[in-house]
Coordinates of C-alpha atoms in Angstrom, one line a residue:
A27 CA 10.5 44.5 10.8
P28 CA 12.5 43.8 7.6
R29 CA 10.9 40.4 7.2
A30 CA 7.3 41.9 7.1
K31 CA 5.4 41.6 3.8
T32 CA 3.0 44.2 2.5
E33 CA -0.4 44.1 0.8
S34 CA -2.5 46.8 -0.7
A35 CA -5.6 47.9 1.2
G36 CA -7.1 49.7 -1.8
P37 CA -6.7 52.9 -3.9
G38 CA -5.7 55.8 -1.7
L39 CA -5.4 53.7 1.5
P40 CA -2.1 52.9 3.4
E41 CA -0.7 49.5 2.8
R42 CA -1.0 46.8 5.5
A43 CA 1.9 44.7 6.9
Y44 CA 2.0 41.0 7.7
W45 CA 4.3 38.1 8.3
E46 CA 3.8 34.8 6.3
G47 CA 4.3 32.3 9.0
S48 CA 5.4 29.7 6.5
G49 CA 7.5 27.5 8.7
A50 CA 7.5 23.7 8.3
N51 CA 6.3 23.1 12.0
P52 CA 2.6 23.1 12.4
W53 CA 2.5 25.0 15.7
H54 CA 3.4 28.3 14.1
R55 CA 2.0 28.0 10.5
G56 CA -0.2 30.6 9.0
P57 CA 0.0 34.4 8.6
A58 CA -2.7 35.3 11.2
E59 CA -0.9 33.9 14.2
A60 CA 2.6 35.0 13.0
T61 CA 1.3 38.5 12.4
A62 CA -0.5 38.6 15.7
L63 CA 2.7 37.6 17.6
A64 CA 4.8 40.1 15.8
S65 CA 2.3 42.9 16.2
Y66 CA 2.1 42.1 20.0
A67 CA 5.9 42.3 20.2
F68 CA 5.9 45.7 18.5
A69 CA 3.1 47.0 20.7
R70 CA 5.0 46.1 23.8
T71 CA 8.5 47.2 22.7
R72 CA 8.3 49.7 19.8
P73 CA 4.7 51.0 19.6
E74 CA 5.8 54.0 17.6
A75 CA 7.2 51.8 14.7
A76 CA 5.3 52.4 11.4
V77 CA 5.0 48.6 10.9
A78 CA 3.1 48.3 14.2
K79 CA 0.1 50.3 12.9
K80 CA 0.2 48.5 9.6
S81 CA 0.2 45.1 11.2
V82 CA -2.8 46.1 13.4
D83 CA -4.7 47.2 10.2
W84 CA -3.9 43.8 8.7
L85 CA -5.3 41.9 11.7
L86 CA -8.5 44.0 11.6
A87 CA -8.9 43.4 7.9
H88 CA -8.5 39.6 8.2
R89 CA -10.8 39.0 11.0
V90 CA -13.4 36.3 10.2
G91 CA -16.6 36.3 12.2
D92 CA -15.7 36.7 15.8
G93 CA -12.1 35.6 15.4
W94 CA -9.2 34.6 13.1
Q95 CA -8.2 31.4 11.3
P96 CA -6.8 29.3 12.7
A97 CA -8.8 29.7 15.9
K98 CA -5.6 29.5 18.0
A99 CA -4.6 32.8 16.5
K100 CA -7.4 34.5 18.3
G101 CA -5.5 34.8 21.6
P102 CA -2.4 36.4 20.2
A103 CA -4.5 38.7 17.9
L104 CA -6.6 40.0 20.8
A105 CA -3.5 40.4 22.9
A106 CA -1.9 42.4 20.1
L107 CA -4.9 44.7 19.5
A108 CA -5.5 45.2 23.3
A109 CA -1.8 46.2 23.7
H110 CA -2.0 48.5 20.7
Y111 CA -5.2 50.3 21.6
A112 CA -4.4 50.4 25.3
R113 CA -2.2 53.5 24.6
G114 CA -5.4 55.6 24.5
K115 CA -6.0 55.6 20.8
S116 CA -9.8 55.8 21.4
A117 CA -9.6 58.4 24.3
E118 CA -10.6 61.3 22.0
D119 CA -13.4 59.4 20.1
R120 CA -16.5 61.5 19.7
Y121 CA -19.2 60.1 17.3
R122 CA -22.8 59.0 16.9
L123 CA -23.3 55.5 15.4
V124 CA -26.4 54.2 13.7
V125 CA -26.5 50.6 12.5
T126 CA -29.1 49.4 10.0
V127 CA -29.8 45.9 8.5
N128 CA -31.6 45.9 5.2
D129 CA -32.5 49.6 5.8
Q130 CA -34.0 48.8 9.2
S131 CA -32.4 50.5 12.2
V132 CA -31.2 47.9 14.8
Y133 CA -28.8 50.0 17.0
Q134 CA -27.9 53.6 17.9
A135 CA -25.3 54.8 20.2
D136 CA -23.4 58.0 21.2
V137 CA -19.8 57.2 21.9
T138 CA -17.5 59.4 23.9
G139 CA -14.0 58.0 24.6
A140 CA -13.2 54.3 24.8
A141 CA -16.3 52.2 24.8
D142 CA -17.0 48.5 25.6
G143 CA -18.2 46.1 22.9
K144 CA -21.9 45.7 22.4
A145 CA -23.8 42.6 21.1
V146 CA -26.7 43.6 18.9
L147 CA -29.4 41.0 18.3
V148 CA -31.1 41.5 15.0
P149 CA -34.8 40.6 14.8
R150 CA -35.6 37.8 12.5
R151 CA -38.3 39.8 10.7
V152 CA -35.5 42.2 9.5
L153 CA -33.6 39.4 7.8
K154 CA -34.2 38.2 4.2
A155 CA -34.9 34.6 3.2
A156 CA -32.1 32.1 2.5
G157 CA -30.2 32.7 -0.7
V158 CA -30.7 36.5 -0.6
K159 CA -27.9 38.7 0.6
N160 CA -28.5 40.8 3.8
R161 CA -26.9 44.3 3.9
V162 CA -25.5 45.7 7.1
H163 CA -24.9 49.5 7.0
F164 CA -23.0 51.8 9.5
D165 CA -23.7 55.6 9.7
I166 CA -21.1 57.4 11.7
E167 CA -21.2 61.2 12.6
G168 CA -18.2 62.5 14.3
R169 CA -14.6 61.2 14.7
G170 CA -13.5 57.7 15.9
T171 CA -12.6 54.2 15.0
F172 CA -14.8 51.1 15.5
G173 CA -14.8 47.5 14.6
Y174 CA -17.5 44.9 14.1
A175 CA -18.3 41.3 13.4
V176 CA -21.5 39.9 11.9
T177 CA -22.5 36.3 12.7
L178 CA -25.6 34.5 11.3
T179 CA -26.9 31.8 13.8
G180 CA -29.8 29.5 13.8
F181 CA -30.9 26.0 12.7
T182 CA -30.9 24.5 9.2
R183 CA -32.0 21.4 7.6
D184 CA -29.5 21.7 4.8
F185 CA -26.2 20.3 6.0
A186 CA -23.6 20.8 3.4
P187 CA -20.2 20.1 4.9
D188 CA -17.1 20.7 3.0
Q189 CA -16.4 17.4 1.2
D190 CA -13.6 18.6 -1.1
R191 CA -10.7 16.1 -0.6
H192 CA -8.3 17.9 -2.9
D193 CA -4.9 18.8 -1.3
R194 CA -6.1 17.7 2.2
A195 CA -3.6 16.3 4.7
F196 CA -6.3 14.3 6.4
T197 CA -10.0 13.5 5.7
V198 CA -13.0 11.9 7.3
D199 CA -13.9 9.1 4.9
R200 CA -17.3 8.0 6.2
R201 CA -19.4 7.3 9.2
V202 CA -21.2 3.9 9.4
Y203 CA -24.0 2.8 11.7
W204 CA -23.5 -1.0 11.8
A205 CA -26.2 -3.6 12.3
P206 CA -26.2 -5.2 15.8
A207 CA -23.8 -8.2 16.0
P208 CA -25.7 -11.5 15.6
A209 CA -26.0 -13.8 18.6
F210 CA -27.2 -17.3 19.5
D211 CA -28.5 -18.0 23.1
G212 CA -26.8 -14.8 24.2
K213 CA -23.4 -15.7 22.7
P214 CA -22.0 -13.7 19.8
L215 CA -21.7 -15.5 16.4
A216 CA -18.8 -15.1 14.0
T217 CA -19.4 -12.8 11.0
G218 CA -17.5 -12.4 7.8
F219 CA -16.6 -14.3 4.7
G220 CA -13.9 -16.7 5.9
V221 CA -15.8 -20.0 5.2
A222 CA -16.5 -19.1 1.6
V223 CA -14.2 -18.9 -1.5
N224 CA -14.1 -15.7 -3.5
A225 CA -17.3 -14.4 -1.9
Q226 CA -18.5 -10.9 -2.8
G227 CA -18.4 -8.8 0.3
F228 CA -21.3 -6.7 1.6
E229 CA -22.1 -4.6 4.7
N230 CA -25.2 -4.5 7.0
T231 CA -26.0 -1.0 8.1
I232 CA -28.9 0.4 9.9
T233 CA -31.0 3.6 10.2
Q234 CA -33.1 2.3 13.0
L235 CA -32.3 1.0 16.5
P236 CA -34.8 -0.6 19.0
V237 CA -35.2 1.2 22.3
G238 CA -32.7 -0.5 24.6
G239 CA -30.8 -1.9 21.6
R240 CA -27.1 -1.7 21.2
T241 CA -25.1 -1.1 18.0
S242 CA -21.7 0.0 16.9
I243 CA -20.8 3.2 15.1
S244 CA -17.5 3.7 13.2
V245 CA -15.9 6.9 11.9
E246 CA -13.3 6.1 9.3
A247 CA -10.6 8.7 8.6
S248 CA -7.2 8.9 6.9
R249 CA -4.0 10.8 6.7
H250 CA -2.7 11.7 3.3
G251 CA 0.8 12.4 1.9
V252 CA 2.7 11.1 5.0
D253 CA 5.1 8.8 3.1
G254 CA 8.6 9.7 3.9
R255 CA 7.6 12.6 6.2
P256 CA 9.0 12.4 9.8
A257 CA 6.5 12.3 12.6
W258 CA 7.4 15.8 13.9
E259 CA 6.2 17.3 10.6
R260 CA 2.8 15.7 10.8
D261 CA -0.2 17.0 12.6
F262 CA -1.6 16.1 16.0
L263 CA -5.2 15.6 15.1
V264 CA -8.5 16.0 17.0
L265 CA -11.6 14.1 16.0
E266 CA -15.0 15.3 17.3
E267 CA -17.8 12.8 16.8
H268 CA -21.4 13.8 17.6
L269 CA -23.7 11.0 18.9
P270 CA -27.3 11.0 17.7
A271 CA -29.6 12.4 20.3
G272 CA -31.7 9.6 21.9
T273 CA -28.6 7.4 22.2
T274 CA -25.9 7.2 24.9
L275 CA -22.3 6.0 24.8
V276 CA -21.6 2.5 26.2
E277 CA -18.9 3.0 28.8
G278 CA -15.7 1.3 27.8
S279 CA -16.8 0.6 24.2
V280 CA -14.5 3.2 22.4
R281 CA -11.9 1.4 20.2
S282 CA -9.2 3.5 18.5
Q283 CA -5.5 4.3 18.4
A284 CA -6.1 7.6 20.1
N285 CA -3.9 8.6 23.0
H286 CA -6.8 10.0 24.9
H287 CA -10.6 10.6 24.5
T288 CA -13.3 12.5 26.4
Y289 CA -17.1 12.4 26.2
A290 CA -19.3 15.3 27.2
D291 CA -22.6 16.8 26.1
G292 CA -23.1 14.1 23.4
V293 CA -19.7 14.7 21.8
L294 CA -16.9 12.2 21.7
T295 CA -13.5 13.9 21.3
L296 CA -10.4 11.8 20.5
Y297 CA -6.8 13.0 20.3
F298 CA -4.3 11.5 18.0
A299 CA -0.5 11.7 17.9
P300 CA 1.4 12.2 14.5
D301 CA 2.1 8.5 14.2
Q302 CA -1.5 7.3 15.0
S303 CA -4.2 6.6 12.4
P304 CA -7.4 8.6 13.1
G305 CA -10.8 7.0 13.4
C306 CA -12.7 5.1 16.0
V307 CA -15.5 2.5 16.7
Y308 CA -17.8 2.9 19.6
D309 CA -21.1 1.4 20.9
V310 CA -24.3 3.2 21.8
F311 CA -27.6 2.3 23.5
G312 CA -30.9 3.6 22.2
Y313 CA -32.8 5.1 25.2
L314 CA -35.3 7.8 23.9
P315 CA -37.6 7.0 20.9
G316 CA -37.5 9.5 18.1
E317 CA -35.8 10.3 14.8
Y318 CA -32.6 12.2 15.2
R319 CA -29.9 13.7 13.1
A320 CA -26.2 14.0 14.0
L321 CA -23.7 16.7 13.1
P322 CA -20.9 15.7 10.8
P323 CA -17.7 14.3 12.4
T324 CA -14.9 16.9 12.4
L325 CA -11.2 16.1 12.0
S326 CA -8.9 19.0 12.6
S327 CA -5.3 19.9 13.3
A328 CA -4.6 20.5 17.0
Y329 CA -2.2 23.3 16.0
E330 CA -4.4 24.8 13.3
P331 CA -8.0 24.1 14.0
G332 CA -8.9 26.0 10.9
R333 CA -7.4 23.2 8.8
R334 CA -10.2 20.6 9.1
H335 CA -12.4 18.2 7.2
L336 CA -16.0 17.4 7.9
G337 CA -17.6 14.0 7.2
P338 CA -21.1 13.3 6.3
A339 CA -24.1 14.1 8.5
G340 CA -25.7 11.2 10.2
G341 CA -29.2 10.1 11.3
L342 CA -30.6 7.4 13.4
K343 CA -34.2 6.6 14.5
V344 CA -34.8 5.0 17.9
L345 CA -37.9 2.9 17.7
T346 CA -40.7 2.9 20.2
P347 CA -41.2 -0.2 22.4
G348 CA -42.6 -3.0 20.3
E349 CA -41.9 -1.4 16.9
K350 CA -40.0 -3.7 14.5
P351 CA -37.0 -2.4 12.5
T352 CA -37.5 -2.4 8.8
D353 CA -33.8 -2.2 7.8
P354 CA -32.8 -5.0 5.4
Y355 CA -30.3 -7.5 6.8
R356 CA -28.3 -10.2 5.0
P357 CA -26.4 -12.7 7.1
T358 CA -22.8 -13.3 6.1
P359 CA -21.5 -16.9 5.3
D360 CA -19.6 -17.1 8.5
E361 CA -22.8 -16.3 10.4
L362 CA -24.9 -18.8 8.5
Y363 CA -22.3 -21.6 9.2
A364 CA -21.9 -20.6 12.9
R365 CA -25.7 -20.4 13.5
G366 CA -26.4 -23.7 11.7
K367 CA -23.7 -25.5 13.6
A368 CA -24.8 -24.1 16.9
L369 CA -28.4 -25.2 16.2
F370 CA -27.2 -28.7 15.1
D371 CA -25.0 -29.2 18.1
S372 CA -27.8 -28.1 20.5
G373 CA -30.1 -30.8 19.0
R374 CA -32.3 -28.3 17.1
Q375 CA -31.7 -30.0 13.8
A376 CA -34.8 -29.0 12.0
E377 CA -34.0 -25.2 12.7
A378 CA -30.4 -25.7 11.6
A379 CA -31.6 -26.7 8.1
A380 CA -32.5 -23.1 7.0
P381 CA -29.1 -21.4 7.6
L382 CA -27.1 -24.4 6.4
E383 CA -29.2 -24.7 3.2
A384 CA -28.8 -21.0 2.6
L385 CA -25.1 -21.2 3.1
W386 CA -24.8 -24.2 0.7
S387 CA -26.9 -22.7 -2.1
A388 CA -25.4 -19.2 -2.1
Y389 CA -21.6 -19.7 -1.7
T390 CA -18.7 -21.9 -2.8
L391 CA -17.3 -23.2 0.5
R392 CA -13.9 -24.3 1.7
N393 CA -13.4 -28.0 1.5
D394 CA -13.4 -28.6 5.3
V395 CA -16.5 -26.4 5.7
A396 CA -18.3 -28.1 2.8
R397 CA -17.6 -31.6 4.3
D398 CA -18.9 -30.5 7.7
A399 CA -22.0 -28.7 6.3
A400 CA -22.8 -31.7 4.1
R401 CA -22.5 -34.1 7.0
M402 CA -24.9 -32.0 9.1
L403 CA -27.4 -31.6 6.2
L404 CA -27.4 -35.4 5.6
V405 CA -28.3 -36.1 9.2
I406 CA -30.9 -33.3 9.1
H407 CA -32.7 -34.5 6.0
I408 CA -32.6 -38.1 7.2
G409 CA -34.5 -36.9 10.2
L410 CA -36.9 -34.9 8.0
D411 CA -37.4 -37.9 5.7
Q412 CA -36.5 -36.0 2.5
P413 CA -35.0 -38.6 0.1
K414 CA -33.8 -36.3 -2.6
K415 CA -31.9 -34.2 -0.1
V416 CA -30.5 -37.3 1.6
V417 CA -29.1 -38.6 -1.7
Q418 CA -27.7 -35.2 -2.7
Y419 CA -25.6 -34.7 0.4
F420 CA -24.6 -38.4 0.5
E421 CA -23.2 -38.0 -3.0
V422 CA -21.3 -34.9 -1.8
L423 CA -19.8 -36.7 1.1
K424 CA -18.9 -39.7 -1.1
E425 CA -16.8 -37.4 -3.3
K426 CA -15.4 -34.9 -0.7
A427 CA -15.0 -37.1 2.4
P428 CA -14.5 -40.7 1.3
E429 CA -12.8 -41.4 4.6
L430 CA -15.7 -40.4 6.7
V431 CA -17.4 -43.2 8.6
I432 CA -21.2 -42.9 8.5
P433 CA -23.2 -44.8 11.2
F434 CA -25.0 -48.0 10.2
D435 CA -28.5 -46.6 10.8
Q436 CA -27.7 -43.6 8.6
I437 CA -26.4 -45.8 5.7
R438 CA -29.7 -47.8 5.9
A439 CA -31.6 -44.5 5.6
V440 CA -29.5 -43.6 2.5
G441 CA -30.4 -46.9 0.9
R442 CA -34.1 -46.3 1.6
A443 CA -33.7 -42.8 0.1
Y444 CA -32.3 -44.2 -3.2
T445 CA -35.2 -46.7 -3.4
A446 CA -37.7 -43.9 -2.7
I447 CA -36.5 -41.8 -5.6
G448 CA -36.4 -44.8 -8.0
E449 CA -32.6 -45.2 -8.1
F450 CA -32.7 -49.0 -7.7
E451 CA -29.3 -49.7 -9.0
R452 CA -27.7 -47.3 -6.6
A453 CA -29.9 -48.5 -3.8
Y454 CA -28.6 -52.0 -4.5
L455 CA -25.0 -50.8 -4.4
V456 CA -25.6 -49.1 -1.0
W457 CA -27.3 -52.3 0.4
R458 CA -24.5 -54.4 -0.9
A459 CA -21.9 -52.1 0.7
V460 CA -23.9 -52.1 3.9
A461 CA -24.1 -55.9 4.0
E462 CA -20.4 -56.4 3.2
A463 CA -19.4 -53.8 5.7
S464 CA -21.5 -55.4 8.4
Y465 CA -20.2 -58.9 7.5
L466 CA -16.6 -57.7 7.8
E467 CA -17.4 -56.1 11.2
D468 CA -19.0 -59.2 12.5
A469 CA -16.3 -61.5 11.2
R470 CA -13.9 -59.9 13.6
V471 CA -15.5 -61.9 16.3
G472 CA -14.2 -65.1 14.7
E473 CA -10.7 -63.7 14.5
V474 CA -10.8 -63.0 18.2
L475 CA -11.9 -66.5 19.0
R476 CA -9.1 -67.9 16.8
Q477 CA -6.5 -65.7 18.7
R478 CA -7.7 -67.1 22.0
G479 CA -7.0 -70.7 20.8
R480 CA -10.7 -71.6 20.0
S481 CA -10.1 -72.3 16.3
L482 CA -12.9 -74.7 15.7
E483 CA -15.4 -72.5 17.4
S484 CA -14.2 -69.6 15.3
V485 CA -14.8 -71.6 12.1
G486 CA -18.3 -72.5 13.3
F487 CA -19.2 -69.0 14.0
L488 CA -17.9 -67.8 10.6
L489 CA -19.8 -70.5 8.8
D490 CA -23.1 -69.6 10.6
L491 CA -22.4 -65.9 9.8
W492 CA -21.7 -66.8 6.1
R493 CA -25.1 -68.5 5.9
E494 CA -27.0 -65.6 7.4
Y495 CA -25.7 -62.9 5.0
P496 CA -26.8 -62.4 1.4
G497 CA -24.7 -64.1 -1.3
T498 CA -22.9 -61.1 -2.7
A499 CA -19.8 -61.8 -4.7
S500 CA -17.4 -60.9 -2.0
I501 CA -19.2 -62.9 0.6
E502 CA -19.4 -65.9 -1.6
A503 CA -15.7 -65.5 -2.2
D504 CA -15.1 -65.5 1.5
F505 CA -16.5 -69.1 1.7
F506 CA -13.5 -70.3 -0.3
G507 CA -11.3 -68.7 2.3
L508 CA -13.3 -70.4 5.1
A509 CA -12.7 -73.8 3.4
Q510 CA -9.0 -73.2 3.3
V511 CA -9.0 -72.4 7.1
V512 CA -10.8 -75.8 7.7
A513 CA -8.2 -77.6 5.5
G514 CA -5.4 -75.9 7.3
L515 CA -6.8 -77.0 10.7
A516 CA -7.0 -80.7 9.4
R517 CA -3.4 -80.5 8.4
L518 CA -2.3 -79.0 11.7
S519 CA -4.1 -81.7 13.7
T520 CA -1.4 -84.2 12.6
T521 CA 1.5 -82.1 13.8
E522 CA 0.1 -80.0 16.7
P523 CA -1.2 -81.8 19.8
A524 CA -3.2 -78.7 20.9
T525 CA -5.2 -78.5 17.6
R526 CA -5.7 -82.3 17.7
R527 CA -7.1 -82.2 21.2
E528 CA -9.4 -79.3 20.2
L529 CA -10.8 -81.2 17.2
A530 CA -11.2 -84.4 19.1
A531 CA -13.1 -82.6 21.8

C-alpha cells in the first residue's frame, strides 16, 4: 500500500490509486497490469482497505475500448474487478437506464440488483459521417453503478497505421512484393550485380501476379537501441503478416530467424527471441483472380502487445488467365550474363546476342566477365555476319585477352570483317598473322620428321611448305634458316655415317 501513487479524478472527486509498474523486465512493465495485480491482491486479502476502492476506480477510469493496454493486463484487471464487486456491491442497485446516441434512443433497461453485461448494436442510420464526433449519453434514474465501453467497428478504405518511428524499440521498415525469380528452361538464373563494377543497384517489385504464378514477399523489420543491452532486457517479439486474399502460402517457403511460426486464416505469425532479428521472407501462389488489399504487418512485444508498430498496407492483383502483367521489369547484370551464357552454351547463339549486348552496353564489367562476354559476342556476330561488331569485339579480345587462342576459321572471318569495313591495312595484318601462325603450325611436321631420323625428308617438306606460303618477311627469313639446316647436313655427312647413308639413299 505505501508504494501506491495517486492521481486526481477531478474537482470534488476522490483521488484514484495506482502502481507504476516501472521495472526493467518487460513481463511486468506498465501501470495497468501492475495496478490490476495489486488491486486483485487487496480484493482477496484486505478488501476493506481504502486503497482497494481507489485502485478499482483507477482501473475503471483507464479502460480503453473493451480492455486495457497492454492487452495482457485485461486478465488481471477483470480478475481484480470481479473479486472486488463479488462482495455484493451491486446487490442494492435500483435504477432505470436510458442510452442515447446522437439524441436517438438505442437502449433502455430497468436494473434491480446485479445485472449481466449487455451488448447494444447501434443502427448505422444513427451514426454521423466520418470526421464528425458521435455523442453517447446515459440517463440514469435511481441508485447504482454501471460501466460501459464504446467500440466503432466496420470497414474503411483509409488505412493510416501509426508510422511514427520516434522512440520505438522496434519497427516494421517495409513490405516488398518481389518480382518472380528469372529462370531458363526451368532452372533459376543468378540475379544481382556481382559481374559489374560500381553498378547502381535497383529492385524489381510487382503489383500483379498471374493466376498460378509464384512470387516472394518480404517483411523487413528492425530492433533499435539494443547496443550494450543484455538479451534478458530485450523484448520477445511477435510479427503478424497478413497475406493478400487470393493468394496462398507455399508450404515450407518461410525463411526467417524466428523460433517458431504458425499460419492460419490468412495470417502468418512469427515468434522471435530477444537475440533474433525480426523479419521474414515467404512465397505465395496466386489462385483466385481479383484485386486485393492486405492489412499492415504488425510487430509487437510478446509481454506488452500494446507496444507495437505497424508497417505499410499492401496490395496485390491476381490476374485472370491469359492476362499479361504490366509491371515494369529490368534484368540485373548477373541475370543478363547468366541468360546470355546459357543461351550460347545451348547453341541458341542468335538469341544470346540480345542479353549479352544489353549487358555490354549498360555496365562496366569485371575483366574475367568482359573477356568471356566479348568471346561469345565475337562468335555470335561472326555467325550473324556483322563485320563492324566482329571487329569491335576482336579489338576488345586483343586488348583484354591476348593469350586467348582463337580458332583458324574465326580468324579468317575477322580478316574478312576488316576488309568489309574498308580497314585494308588491318585486314593485311590479320591475314599476315594468320599465314605466319599457320606456317609455324605446319612446320612442326618437319621437326617431327627430323626427330625420327628423317632429316632429308624434313628439309624437303619444309622447302615445299616455304614455296606454298606467301612471302611475308618472317617466312622469307625462315628460308635462310632452312639453308643453314641443309649446310649443316652436308657437314654432318662427312663425320656421321647415318647422315651420309641417308643422303646417299
